[in-house]
PDB file of C-alpha atoms in Angstrom:
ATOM      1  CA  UNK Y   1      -1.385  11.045 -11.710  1.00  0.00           C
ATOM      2  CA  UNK Y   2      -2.096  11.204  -7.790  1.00  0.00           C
ATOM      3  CA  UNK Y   3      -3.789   8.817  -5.178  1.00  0.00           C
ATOM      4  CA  UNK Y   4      -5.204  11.580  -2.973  1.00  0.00           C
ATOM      5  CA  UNK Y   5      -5.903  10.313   0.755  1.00  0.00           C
ATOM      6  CA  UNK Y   6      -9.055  12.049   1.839  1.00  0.00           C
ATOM      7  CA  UNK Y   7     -10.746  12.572   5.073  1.00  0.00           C
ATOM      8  CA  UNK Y   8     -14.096  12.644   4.353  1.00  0.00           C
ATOM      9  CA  UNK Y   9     -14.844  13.970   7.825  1.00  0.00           C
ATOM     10  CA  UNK Y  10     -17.313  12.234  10.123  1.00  0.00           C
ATOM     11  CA  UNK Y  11     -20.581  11.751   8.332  1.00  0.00           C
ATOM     12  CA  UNK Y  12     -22.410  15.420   7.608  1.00  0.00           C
ATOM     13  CA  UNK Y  13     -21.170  15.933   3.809  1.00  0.00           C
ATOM     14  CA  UNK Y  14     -20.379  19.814   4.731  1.00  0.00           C
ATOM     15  CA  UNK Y  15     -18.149  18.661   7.342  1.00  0.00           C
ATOM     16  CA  UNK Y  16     -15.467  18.371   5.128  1.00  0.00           C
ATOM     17  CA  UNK Y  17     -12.312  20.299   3.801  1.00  0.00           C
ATOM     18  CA  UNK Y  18     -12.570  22.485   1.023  1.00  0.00           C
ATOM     19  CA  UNK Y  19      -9.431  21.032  -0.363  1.00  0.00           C
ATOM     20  CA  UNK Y  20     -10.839  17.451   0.278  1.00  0.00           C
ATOM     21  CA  UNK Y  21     -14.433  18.712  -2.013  1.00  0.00           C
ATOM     22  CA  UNK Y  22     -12.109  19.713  -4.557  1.00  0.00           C
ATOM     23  CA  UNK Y  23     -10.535  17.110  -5.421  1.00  0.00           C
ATOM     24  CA  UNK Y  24     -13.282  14.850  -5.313  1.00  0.00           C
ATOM     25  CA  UNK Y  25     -14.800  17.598  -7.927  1.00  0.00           C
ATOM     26  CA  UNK Y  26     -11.936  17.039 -10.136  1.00  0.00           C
ATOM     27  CA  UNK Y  27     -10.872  13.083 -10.131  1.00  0.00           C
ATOM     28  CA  UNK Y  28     -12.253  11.006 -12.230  1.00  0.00           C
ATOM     29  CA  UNK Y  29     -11.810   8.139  -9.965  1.00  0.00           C
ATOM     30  CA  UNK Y  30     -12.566   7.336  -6.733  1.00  0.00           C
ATOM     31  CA  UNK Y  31     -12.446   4.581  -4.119  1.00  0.00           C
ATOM     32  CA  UNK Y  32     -14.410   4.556  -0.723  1.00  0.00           C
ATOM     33  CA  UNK Y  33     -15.203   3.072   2.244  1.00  0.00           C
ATOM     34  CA  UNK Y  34     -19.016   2.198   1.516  1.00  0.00           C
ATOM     35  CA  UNK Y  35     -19.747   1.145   4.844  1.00  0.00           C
ATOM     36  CA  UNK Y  36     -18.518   4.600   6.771  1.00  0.00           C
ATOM     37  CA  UNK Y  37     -18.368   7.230   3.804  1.00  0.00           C
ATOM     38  CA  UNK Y  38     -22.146   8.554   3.562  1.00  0.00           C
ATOM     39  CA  UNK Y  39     -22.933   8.553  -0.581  1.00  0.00           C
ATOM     40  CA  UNK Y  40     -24.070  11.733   0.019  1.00  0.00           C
ATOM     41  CA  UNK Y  41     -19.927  13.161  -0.155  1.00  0.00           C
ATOM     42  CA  UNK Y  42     -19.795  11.200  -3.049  1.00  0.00           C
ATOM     43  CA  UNK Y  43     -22.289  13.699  -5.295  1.00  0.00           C
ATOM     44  CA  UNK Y  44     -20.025  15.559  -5.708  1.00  0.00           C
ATOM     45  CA  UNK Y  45     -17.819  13.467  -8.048  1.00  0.00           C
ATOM     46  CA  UNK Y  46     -17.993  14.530 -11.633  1.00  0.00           C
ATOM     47  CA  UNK Y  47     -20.239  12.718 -14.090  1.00  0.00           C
ATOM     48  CA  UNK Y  48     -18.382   9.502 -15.151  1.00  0.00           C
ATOM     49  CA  UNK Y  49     -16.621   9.090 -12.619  1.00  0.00           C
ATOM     50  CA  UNK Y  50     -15.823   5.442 -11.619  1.00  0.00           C
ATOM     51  CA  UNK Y  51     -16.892   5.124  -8.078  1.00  0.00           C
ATOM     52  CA  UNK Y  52     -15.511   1.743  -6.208  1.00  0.00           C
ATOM     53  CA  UNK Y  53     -16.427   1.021  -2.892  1.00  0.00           C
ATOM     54  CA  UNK Y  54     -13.748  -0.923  -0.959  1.00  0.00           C
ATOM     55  CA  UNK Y  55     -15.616  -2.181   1.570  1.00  0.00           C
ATOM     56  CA  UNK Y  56     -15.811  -5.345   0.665  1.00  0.00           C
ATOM     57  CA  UNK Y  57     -12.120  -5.248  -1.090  1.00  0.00           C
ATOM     58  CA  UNK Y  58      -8.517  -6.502  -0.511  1.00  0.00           C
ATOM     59  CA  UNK Y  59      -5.461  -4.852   0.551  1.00  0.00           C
ATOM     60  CA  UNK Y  60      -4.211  -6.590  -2.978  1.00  0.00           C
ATOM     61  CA  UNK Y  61      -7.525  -5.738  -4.695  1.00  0.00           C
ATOM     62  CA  UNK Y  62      -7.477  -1.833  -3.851  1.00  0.00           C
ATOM     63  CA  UNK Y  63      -3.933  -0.987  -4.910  1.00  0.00           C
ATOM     64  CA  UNK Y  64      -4.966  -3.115  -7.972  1.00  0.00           C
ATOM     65  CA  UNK Y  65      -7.387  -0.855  -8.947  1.00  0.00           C
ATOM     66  CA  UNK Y  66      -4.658   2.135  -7.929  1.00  0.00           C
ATOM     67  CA  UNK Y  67      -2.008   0.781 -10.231  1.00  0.00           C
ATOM     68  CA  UNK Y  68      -4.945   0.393 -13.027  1.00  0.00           C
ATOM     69  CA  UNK Y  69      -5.900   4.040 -12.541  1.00  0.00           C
ATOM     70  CA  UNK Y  70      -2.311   4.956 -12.837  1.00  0.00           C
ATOM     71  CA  UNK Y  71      -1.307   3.245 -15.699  1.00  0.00           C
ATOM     72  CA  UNK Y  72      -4.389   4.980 -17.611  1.00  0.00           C
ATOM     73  CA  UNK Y  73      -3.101   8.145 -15.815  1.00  0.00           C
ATOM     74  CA  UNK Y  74      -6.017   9.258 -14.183  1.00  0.00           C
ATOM     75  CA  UNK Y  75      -5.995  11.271 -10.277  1.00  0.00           C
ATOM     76  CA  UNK Y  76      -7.749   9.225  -7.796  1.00  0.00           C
ATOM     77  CA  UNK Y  77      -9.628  10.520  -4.716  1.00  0.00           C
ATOM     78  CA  UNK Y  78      -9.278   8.114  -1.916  1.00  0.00           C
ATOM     79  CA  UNK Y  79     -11.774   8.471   0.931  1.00  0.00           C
ATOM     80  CA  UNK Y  80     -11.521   7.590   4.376  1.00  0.00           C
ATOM     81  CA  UNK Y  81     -14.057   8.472   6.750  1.00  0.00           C
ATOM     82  CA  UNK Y  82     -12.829  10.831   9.584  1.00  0.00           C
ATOM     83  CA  UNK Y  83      -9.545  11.602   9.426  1.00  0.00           C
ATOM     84  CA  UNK Y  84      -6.917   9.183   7.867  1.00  0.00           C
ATOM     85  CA  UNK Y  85      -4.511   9.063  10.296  1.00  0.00           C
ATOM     86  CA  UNK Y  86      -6.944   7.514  12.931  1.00  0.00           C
ATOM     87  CA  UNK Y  87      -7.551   4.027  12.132  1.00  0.00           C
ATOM     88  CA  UNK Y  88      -8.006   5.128   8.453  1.00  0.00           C
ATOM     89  CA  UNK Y  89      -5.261   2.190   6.873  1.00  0.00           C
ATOM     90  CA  UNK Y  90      -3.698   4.166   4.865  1.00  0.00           C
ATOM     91  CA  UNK Y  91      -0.032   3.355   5.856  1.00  0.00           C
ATOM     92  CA  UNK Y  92      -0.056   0.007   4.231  1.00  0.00           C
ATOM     93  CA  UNK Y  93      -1.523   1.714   1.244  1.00  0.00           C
ATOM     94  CA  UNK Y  94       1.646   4.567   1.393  1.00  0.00           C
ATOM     95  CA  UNK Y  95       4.249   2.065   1.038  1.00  0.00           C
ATOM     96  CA  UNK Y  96       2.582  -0.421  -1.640  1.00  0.00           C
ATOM     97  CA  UNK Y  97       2.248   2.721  -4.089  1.00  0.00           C
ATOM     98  CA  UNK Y  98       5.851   4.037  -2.986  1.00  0.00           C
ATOM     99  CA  UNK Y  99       7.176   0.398  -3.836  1.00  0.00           C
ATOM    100  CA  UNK Y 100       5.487   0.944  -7.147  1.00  0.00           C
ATOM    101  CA  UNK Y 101       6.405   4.506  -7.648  1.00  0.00           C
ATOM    102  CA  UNK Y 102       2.946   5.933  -7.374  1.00  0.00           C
ATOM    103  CA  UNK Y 103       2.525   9.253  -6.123  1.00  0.00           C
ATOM    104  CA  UNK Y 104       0.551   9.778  -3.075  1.00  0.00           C
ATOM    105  CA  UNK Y 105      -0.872  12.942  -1.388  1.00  0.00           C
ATOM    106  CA  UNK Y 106      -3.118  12.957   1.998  1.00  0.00           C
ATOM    107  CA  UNK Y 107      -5.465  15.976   3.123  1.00  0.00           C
ATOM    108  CA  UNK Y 108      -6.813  15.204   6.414  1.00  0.00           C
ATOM    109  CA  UNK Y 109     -10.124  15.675   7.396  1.00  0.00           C
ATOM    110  CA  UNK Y 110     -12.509  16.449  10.705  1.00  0.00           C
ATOM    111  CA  UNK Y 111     -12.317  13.661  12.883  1.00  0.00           C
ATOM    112  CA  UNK Y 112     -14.673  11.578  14.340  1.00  0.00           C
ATOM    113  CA  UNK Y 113     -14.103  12.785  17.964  1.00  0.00           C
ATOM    114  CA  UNK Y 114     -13.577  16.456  17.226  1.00  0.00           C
ATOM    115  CA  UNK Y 115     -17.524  16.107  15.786  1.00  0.00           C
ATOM    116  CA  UNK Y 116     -18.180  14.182  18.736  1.00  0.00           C
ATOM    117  CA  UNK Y 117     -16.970  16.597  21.498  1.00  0.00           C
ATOM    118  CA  UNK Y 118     -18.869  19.216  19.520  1.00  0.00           C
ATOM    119  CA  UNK Y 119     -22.057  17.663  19.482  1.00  0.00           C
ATOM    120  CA  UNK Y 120     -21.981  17.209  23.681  1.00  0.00           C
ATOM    121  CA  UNK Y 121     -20.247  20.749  24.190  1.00  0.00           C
ATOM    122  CA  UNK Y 122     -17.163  19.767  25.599  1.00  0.00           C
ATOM    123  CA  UNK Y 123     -13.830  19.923  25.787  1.00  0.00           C
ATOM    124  CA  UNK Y 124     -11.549  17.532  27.311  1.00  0.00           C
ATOM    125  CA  UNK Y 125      -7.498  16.949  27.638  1.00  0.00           C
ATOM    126  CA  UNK Y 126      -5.726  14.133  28.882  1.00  0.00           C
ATOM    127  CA  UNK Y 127      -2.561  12.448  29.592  1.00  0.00           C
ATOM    128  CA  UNK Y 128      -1.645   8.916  28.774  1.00  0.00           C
ATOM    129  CA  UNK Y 129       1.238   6.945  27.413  1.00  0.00           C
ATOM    130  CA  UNK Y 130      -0.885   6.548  23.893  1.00  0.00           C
ATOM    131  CA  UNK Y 131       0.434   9.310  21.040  1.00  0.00           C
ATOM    132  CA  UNK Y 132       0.046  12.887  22.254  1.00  0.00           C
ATOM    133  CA  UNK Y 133      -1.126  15.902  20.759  1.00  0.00           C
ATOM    134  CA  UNK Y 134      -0.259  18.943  22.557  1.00  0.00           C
ATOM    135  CA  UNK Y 135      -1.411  22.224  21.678  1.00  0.00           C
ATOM    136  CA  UNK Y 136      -0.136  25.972  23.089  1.00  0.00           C
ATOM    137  CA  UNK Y 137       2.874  24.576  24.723  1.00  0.00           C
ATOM    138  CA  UNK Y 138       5.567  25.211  22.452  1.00  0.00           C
ATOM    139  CA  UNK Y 139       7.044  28.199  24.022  1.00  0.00           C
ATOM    140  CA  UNK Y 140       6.839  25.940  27.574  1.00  0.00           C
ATOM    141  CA  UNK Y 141       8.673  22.517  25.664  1.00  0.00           C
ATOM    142  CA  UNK Y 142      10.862  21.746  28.596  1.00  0.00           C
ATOM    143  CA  UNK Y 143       7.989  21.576  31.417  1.00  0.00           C
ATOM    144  CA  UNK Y 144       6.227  19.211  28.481  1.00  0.00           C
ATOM    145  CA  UNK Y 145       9.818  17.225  28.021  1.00  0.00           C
ATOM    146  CA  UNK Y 146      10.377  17.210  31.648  1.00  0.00           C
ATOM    147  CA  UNK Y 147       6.885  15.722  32.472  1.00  0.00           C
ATOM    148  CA  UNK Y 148       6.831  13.392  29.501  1.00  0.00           C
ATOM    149  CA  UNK Y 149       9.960  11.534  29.594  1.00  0.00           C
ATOM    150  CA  UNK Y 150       9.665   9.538  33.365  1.00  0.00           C
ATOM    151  CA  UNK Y 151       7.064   7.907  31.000  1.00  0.00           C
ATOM    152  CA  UNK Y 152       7.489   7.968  27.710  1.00  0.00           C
ATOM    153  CA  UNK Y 153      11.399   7.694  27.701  1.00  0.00           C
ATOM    154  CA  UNK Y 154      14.250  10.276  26.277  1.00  0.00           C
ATOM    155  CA  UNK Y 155      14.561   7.851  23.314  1.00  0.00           C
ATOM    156  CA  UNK Y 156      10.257   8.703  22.381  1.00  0.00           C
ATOM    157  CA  UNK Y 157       9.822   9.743  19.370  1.00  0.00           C
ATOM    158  CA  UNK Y 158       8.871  13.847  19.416  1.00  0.00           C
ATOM    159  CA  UNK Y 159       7.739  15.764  16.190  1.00  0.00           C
ATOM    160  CA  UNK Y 160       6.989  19.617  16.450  1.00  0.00           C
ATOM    161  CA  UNK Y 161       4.408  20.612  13.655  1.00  0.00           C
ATOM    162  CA  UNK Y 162       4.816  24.253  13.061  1.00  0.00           C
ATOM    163  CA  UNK Y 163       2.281  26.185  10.680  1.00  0.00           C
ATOM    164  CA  UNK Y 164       1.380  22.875   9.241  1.00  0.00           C
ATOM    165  CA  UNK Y 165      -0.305  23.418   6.074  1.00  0.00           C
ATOM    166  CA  UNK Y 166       0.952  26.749   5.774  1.00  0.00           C
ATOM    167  CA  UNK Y 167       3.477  27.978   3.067  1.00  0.00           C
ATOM    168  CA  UNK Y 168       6.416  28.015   5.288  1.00  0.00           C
ATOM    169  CA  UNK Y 169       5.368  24.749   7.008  1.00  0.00           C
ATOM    170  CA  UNK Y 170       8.310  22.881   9.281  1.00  0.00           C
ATOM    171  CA  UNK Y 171       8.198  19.301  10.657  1.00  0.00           C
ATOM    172  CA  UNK Y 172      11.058  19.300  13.718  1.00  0.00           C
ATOM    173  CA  UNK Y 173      11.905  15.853  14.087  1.00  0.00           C
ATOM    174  CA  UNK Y 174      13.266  13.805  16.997  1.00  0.00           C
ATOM    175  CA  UNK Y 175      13.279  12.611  20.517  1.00  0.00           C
ATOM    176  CA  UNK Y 176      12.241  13.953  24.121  1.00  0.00           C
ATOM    177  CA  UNK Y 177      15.735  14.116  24.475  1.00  0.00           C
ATOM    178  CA  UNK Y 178      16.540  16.662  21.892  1.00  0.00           C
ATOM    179  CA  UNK Y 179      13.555  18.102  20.659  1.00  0.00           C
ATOM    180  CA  UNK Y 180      13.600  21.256  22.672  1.00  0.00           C
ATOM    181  CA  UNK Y 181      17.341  21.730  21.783  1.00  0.00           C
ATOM    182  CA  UNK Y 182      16.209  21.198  17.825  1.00  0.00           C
ATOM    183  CA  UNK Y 183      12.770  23.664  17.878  1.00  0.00           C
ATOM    184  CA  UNK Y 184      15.234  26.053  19.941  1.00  0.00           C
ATOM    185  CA  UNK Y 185      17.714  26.045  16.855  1.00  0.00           C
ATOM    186  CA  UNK Y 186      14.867  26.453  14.582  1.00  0.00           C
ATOM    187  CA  UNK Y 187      13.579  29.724  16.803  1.00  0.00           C
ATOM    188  CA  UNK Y 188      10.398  28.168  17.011  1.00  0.00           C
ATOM    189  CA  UNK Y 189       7.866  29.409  19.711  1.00  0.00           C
ATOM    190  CA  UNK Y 190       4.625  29.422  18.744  1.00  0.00           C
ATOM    191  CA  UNK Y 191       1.921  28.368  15.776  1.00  0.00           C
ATOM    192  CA  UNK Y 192       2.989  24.391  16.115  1.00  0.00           C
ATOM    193  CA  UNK Y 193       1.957  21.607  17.458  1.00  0.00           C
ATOM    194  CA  UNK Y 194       3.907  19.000  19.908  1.00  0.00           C
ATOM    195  CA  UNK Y 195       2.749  15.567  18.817  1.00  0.00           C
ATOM    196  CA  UNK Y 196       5.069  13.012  21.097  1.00  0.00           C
ATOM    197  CA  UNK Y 197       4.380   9.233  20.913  1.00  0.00           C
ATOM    198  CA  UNK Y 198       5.928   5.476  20.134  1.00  0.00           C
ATOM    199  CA  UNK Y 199       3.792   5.618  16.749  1.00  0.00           C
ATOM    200  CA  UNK Y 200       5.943   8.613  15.320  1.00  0.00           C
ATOM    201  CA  UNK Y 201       8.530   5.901  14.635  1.00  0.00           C
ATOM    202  CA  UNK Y 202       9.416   5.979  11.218  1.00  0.00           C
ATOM    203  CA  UNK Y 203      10.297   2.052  10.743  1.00  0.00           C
ATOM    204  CA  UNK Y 204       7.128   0.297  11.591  1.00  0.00           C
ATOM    205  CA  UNK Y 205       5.827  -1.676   8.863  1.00  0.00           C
ATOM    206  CA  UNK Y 206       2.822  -3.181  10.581  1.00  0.00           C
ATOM    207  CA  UNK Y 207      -0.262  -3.455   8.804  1.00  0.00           C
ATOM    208  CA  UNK Y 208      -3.791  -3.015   9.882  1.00  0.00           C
ATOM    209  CA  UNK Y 209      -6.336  -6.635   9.267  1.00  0.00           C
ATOM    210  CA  UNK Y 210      -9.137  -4.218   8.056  1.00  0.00           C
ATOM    211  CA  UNK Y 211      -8.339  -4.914   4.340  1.00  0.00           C
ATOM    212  CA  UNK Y 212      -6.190  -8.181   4.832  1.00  0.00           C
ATOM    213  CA  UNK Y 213      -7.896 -10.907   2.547  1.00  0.00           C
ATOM    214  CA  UNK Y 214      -8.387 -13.169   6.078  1.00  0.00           C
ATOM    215  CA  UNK Y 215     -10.119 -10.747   7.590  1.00  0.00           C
ATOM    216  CA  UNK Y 216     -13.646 -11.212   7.454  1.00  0.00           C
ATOM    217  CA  UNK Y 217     -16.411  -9.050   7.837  1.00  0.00           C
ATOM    218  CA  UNK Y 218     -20.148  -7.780   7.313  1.00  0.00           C
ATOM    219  CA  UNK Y 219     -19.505  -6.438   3.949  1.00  0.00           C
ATOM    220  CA  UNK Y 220     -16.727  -8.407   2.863  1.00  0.00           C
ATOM    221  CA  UNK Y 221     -18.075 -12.233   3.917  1.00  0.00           C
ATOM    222  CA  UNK Y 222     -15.681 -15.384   3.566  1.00  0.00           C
ATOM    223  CA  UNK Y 223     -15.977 -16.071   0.082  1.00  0.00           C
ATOM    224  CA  UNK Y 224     -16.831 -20.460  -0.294  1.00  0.00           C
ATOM    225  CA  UNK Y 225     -14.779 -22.639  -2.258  1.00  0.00           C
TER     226      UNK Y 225
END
């Protein structure tokens, strides 16, 4: 049994992964967000299967339903619109089903601004201190290190992504100190992707309010005594 973390892409139900379809095909559960995932995606769940929205859910009331699932051994397909690592809540999710010894797996999805940019025919790149993804530059990592760290600090976290989703996939972890001296071990120097900001860091535990039971909203109202 799997939780599967989906990105169900940005709204059009073809703009999502063939890997993410698939396993909505194939799991006989799933939970969504109701209020951003279009019901259209959802048609494509098999007959029977138990379809929860979580809109209108708890943090505690989701992984309930996770824990449930797993117990009865069944996969679940977990959708998120866009992509989950952008604002999709997931983390809090990871580590509740890692303290219970659920298995997890995430396939990302188109996001939001990627279907954005598209629609107006753009293309823009920027530089800020928020979490950086930088593409074509790993073959020129100590111009990026060099212009990154009177910023961002030698001690900022640094991972270089290379063929990521590919077979012989690599995740080159560390700092703006020593992440050229690391990818240069590895002989990396092209196919990957330098992603450099404070959010790499692996010991955060924050978790978002979106699904925290005092958080109120639209679809999930405070509930009277």
């Amino acid at each position: 049994m799997t939780v599967h973390f989906i990105g169900a892409g940005p709204g059009a139900p073809d703009l999502i992964t063939v890997r993410g379809l698939r396993l909505i095909e194939r799991c006989p559960v799933c939970l969504y967000a109701g209020s951003l995932v279009p019901r259209a995606i959802l048609a494509a769940a098999p007959p029977g299967t138990r379809l929860v929205d979580t809109a209108p859910l708890t943090l505690d009331e989701i992984v309930a339903y996770m824990r449930q699932a797993h117990e009865a051994g069944l996969d679940i397909a977990r959708l998120h619109s866009g992509d989950p690592s952008l604002y999709g809540a997931i983390a809090e999710q990871m580590r509740r089903l890692t303290a219970l010894g659920i298995p997890f797996e995430v396939t990302p999805g188109v996001p939001s601004f990627a279907a954005a940019a598209a629609a107006i025919g753009c293309e823009r790149l920027a530089a800020s201190r928020a979490t950086l993804a930088i593409h074509l530059s790993a073959a020129n990592l100590a111009r990026v290190v060099r212009v990154l760290i009177p910023s961002y600090g030698a001690d900022c976290p640094a991972v270089v992504a290379y063929r990521v989703s590919w077979p012989d996939e690599l995740l080159i972890r560390g700092t703006l100190g020593d992440i050229r001296a690391k990818v240069k071990e590895a002989r990396i120097t092209r196919t990957a992707l330098v992603l450099v900001g404070r959010a790499l860091a692996s010991e955060s535990t924050a978790e978002s309010r979106l699904y925290a039971a005092d958080h109120h909203h639209s679809m999930r109202p405070r509930r009277r005594a």
